[in-house]
Structures are given as structure tokens and as C-alpha cells.
GROMACS .gro file of C-alpha atoms in nm:
model
  118
    1GLN     CA    1  -0.004   0.002   0.004
    2VAL     CA    2   0.131   0.336  -0.101
    3GLN     CA    3   0.131   0.622   0.140
    4LEU     CA    4   0.207   0.996   0.102
    5VAL     CA    5   0.292   1.176   0.417
    6GLU     CA    6   0.302   1.542   0.443
    7SER     CA    7   0.474   1.772   0.707
    8GLY     CA    8   0.559   2.116   0.762
    9GLY     CA    9   0.226   2.305   0.784
   10GLY     CA   10   0.129   2.528   1.054
   11LEU     CA   11   0.028   2.883   1.154
   12VAL     CA   12   0.246   3.172   1.009
   13GLN     CA   13   0.196   3.542   0.984
   14PRO     CA   14   0.152   3.724   0.636
   15GLY     CA   15   0.473   3.759   0.464
   16GLY     CA   16   0.625   3.444   0.647
   17SER     CA   17   0.744   3.134   0.502
   18LEU     CA   18   0.673   2.750   0.538
   19ARG     CA   19   0.826   2.454   0.374
   20LEU     CA   20   0.614   2.158   0.319
   21SER     CA   21   0.756   1.820   0.274
   22CYS     CA   22   0.605   1.487   0.129
   23LYS     CA   23   0.743   1.148   0.106
   24ALA     CA   24   0.600   0.833  -0.048
   25SER     CA   25   0.635   0.514   0.122
   26GLY     CA   26   0.514   0.160   0.080
   27SER     CA   27   0.519  -0.066  -0.238
   28ILE     CA   28   0.739   0.050  -0.508
   29PHE     CA   29   0.578   0.220  -0.803
   30SER     CA   30   0.687   0.445  -1.098
   31ILE     CA   31   0.599   0.811  -1.022
   32ASN     CA   32   0.584   1.024  -1.305
   33ALA     CA   33   0.506   1.357  -1.131
   34MET     CA   34   0.444   1.497  -0.783
   35GLY     CA   35   0.263   1.795  -0.678
   36TRP     CA   36   0.072   2.006  -0.419
   37TYR     CA   37  -0.297   2.078  -0.435
   38ARG     CA   38  -0.475   2.286  -0.180
   39GLN     CA   39  -0.831   2.326  -0.067
   40ALA     CA   40  -0.999   2.577   0.147
   41PRO     CA   41  -1.342   2.528   0.294
   42GLY     CA   42  -1.604   2.577   0.045
   43LYS     CA   43  -1.365   2.598  -0.230
   44GLN     CA   44  -1.241   2.356  -0.502
   45ARG     CA   45  -0.929   2.181  -0.475
   46GLU     CA   46  -0.677   2.354  -0.694
   47LEU     CA   47  -0.335   2.253  -0.823
   48VAL     CA   48  -0.056   2.465  -0.657
   49ALA     CA   49   0.258   2.329  -0.819
   50LEU     CA   50   0.389   2.024  -0.993
   51ILE     CA   51   0.704   1.873  -1.081
   52THR     CA   52   0.768   1.598  -1.323
   53ASN     CA   53   1.047   1.333  -1.327
   54GLY     CA   54   1.222   1.536  -1.585
   55GLY     CA   55   1.220   1.841  -1.365
   56ASN     CA   56   0.972   2.046  -1.546
   57THR     CA   57   0.758   2.251  -1.306
   58ASN     CA   58   0.419   2.432  -1.317
   59TYR     CA   59   0.253   2.678  -1.076
   60VAL     CA   60  -0.083   2.820  -1.043
   61ASP     CA   61  -0.047   3.192  -1.130
   62SER     CA   62  -0.132   3.326  -0.776
   63VAL     CA   63   0.193   3.149  -0.625
   64LYS     CA   64   0.439   3.209  -0.912
   65GLY     CA   65   0.748   3.390  -0.757
   66ARG     CA   66   0.649   3.299  -0.414
   67PHE     CA   67   0.648   2.912  -0.400
   68THR     CA   68   0.901   2.674  -0.529
   69ILE     CA   69   0.863   2.313  -0.568
   70SER     CA   70   1.146   2.066  -0.567
   71ARG     CA   71   1.221   1.695  -0.553
   72ASP     CA   72   1.496   1.536  -0.350
   73ASN     CA   73   1.430   1.188  -0.522
   74ALA     CA   74   1.176   1.034  -0.705
   75LYS     CA   75   0.944   0.974  -0.419
   76SER     CA   76   0.970   1.291  -0.233
   77THR     CA   77   0.890   1.656  -0.300
   78ASP     CA   78   0.917   1.987  -0.109
   79LEU     CA   79   0.722   2.301  -0.138
   80GLN     CA   80   0.888   2.611  -0.024
   81MET     CA   81   0.636   2.869   0.036
   82ASN     CA   82   0.741   3.248   0.075
   83SER     CA   83   0.569   3.579   0.115
   84LEU     CA   84   0.263   3.392   0.241
   85ARG     CA   85  -0.079   3.555   0.211
   86PRO     CA   86  -0.397   3.496   0.391
   87GLU     CA   87  -0.554   3.368   0.084
   88ASP     CA   88  -0.300   3.082   0.089
   89THR     CA   89  -0.475   2.938   0.385
   90ALA     CA   90  -0.587   2.585   0.304
   91VAL     CA   91  -0.525   2.238   0.352
   92TYR     CA   92  -0.249   2.127   0.140
   93TYR     CA   93  -0.225   1.783  -0.019
   94CYS     CA   94   0.068   1.593  -0.155
   95HIS     CA   95  -0.015   1.419  -0.492
   96ALA     CA   96   0.174   1.159  -0.695
   97ALA     CA   97   0.089   1.035  -1.022
   98ALA     CA   98   0.210   0.698  -1.124
   99ARG     CA   99   0.186   0.427  -1.380
  100SER     CA  100   0.190   0.041  -1.342
  101LEU     CA  101   0.119  -0.214  -1.594
  102GLY     CA  102  -0.013   0.036  -1.829
  103SER     CA  103  -0.260   0.185  -1.568
  104SER     CA  104  -0.245   0.531  -1.425
  105TYR     CA  105  -0.276   0.592  -1.051
  106ASN     CA  106  -0.330   0.893  -0.835
  107TYR     CA  107  -0.219   0.885  -0.467
  108TRP     CA  108  -0.295   1.154  -0.219
  109GLY     CA  109  -0.150   1.255   0.122
  110GLN     CA  110  -0.361   1.321   0.430
  111GLY     CA  111  -0.328   1.686   0.397
  112THR     CA  112  -0.164   1.944   0.625
  113GLN     CA  113  -0.308   2.270   0.732
  114VAL     CA  114  -0.151   2.598   0.637
  115THR     CA  115  -0.298   2.898   0.810
  116VAL     CA  116  -0.171   3.245   0.716
  117SER     CA  117  -0.295   3.504   0.969
  118SER     CA  118  -0.191   3.779   1.197
   0.00000   0.00000   0.00000
């Protein structure tokens, strides 16, 4: 069973920084991309940042220049969040896209709360 475990969330003042980490564990599988989504109460879950095995990255416009996604290895990813704003408040979920035997799989972490407030 594959598990994605996030850490690093918490309460931070506007303008502050947090670094989220995600590590995959369990059975070995081929991960093609990892990323971070976020969801605020009453809002749709949105893709925040994504990184492929080839190192290509994508960001939602609202975080460009403030957030940076990276990968230490094929089964982990970090999200450095700088200049945080109250509107960044959400539960952040790690996501991994994988393929096995020609089938695609999506794995999700349990979520970590990020609260930006003075």
C-alpha cells in the first residue's frame, strides 16, 4: 500500500514562510510527477505546483514567484512557500501520479493545514 505523508504545515504570519515536505512510502511504483494541491473550506481543490521526473515545473499563477517546488528523489517533494498571504490558507495535499502495468494511479496524502493569519 502506497502512502504519501506530508509535514511542515502550521500557522504563520502574512509575509512569512513555510516549507512543506512529502514522502512516498510502501510498495515501489513508478512516479511520473508529484505535486501539491490545496483546498480551502467551500472552495474547489486546486493544483498549486507540480514537478515531473524530468524536472519540469508548473505553478498556479497566484503563487508564481513565491512558491518553489523541488524533489530530493523520485518519491519525495518539497514546497517552499515564501511571502505567504492569508488567501494561501488551506489544507495542502501532496499528490503523486504513477503508472503501473499500463494503468495510471493517483495517490494523495492526508493533508496538512496551512494557516496564514496575523
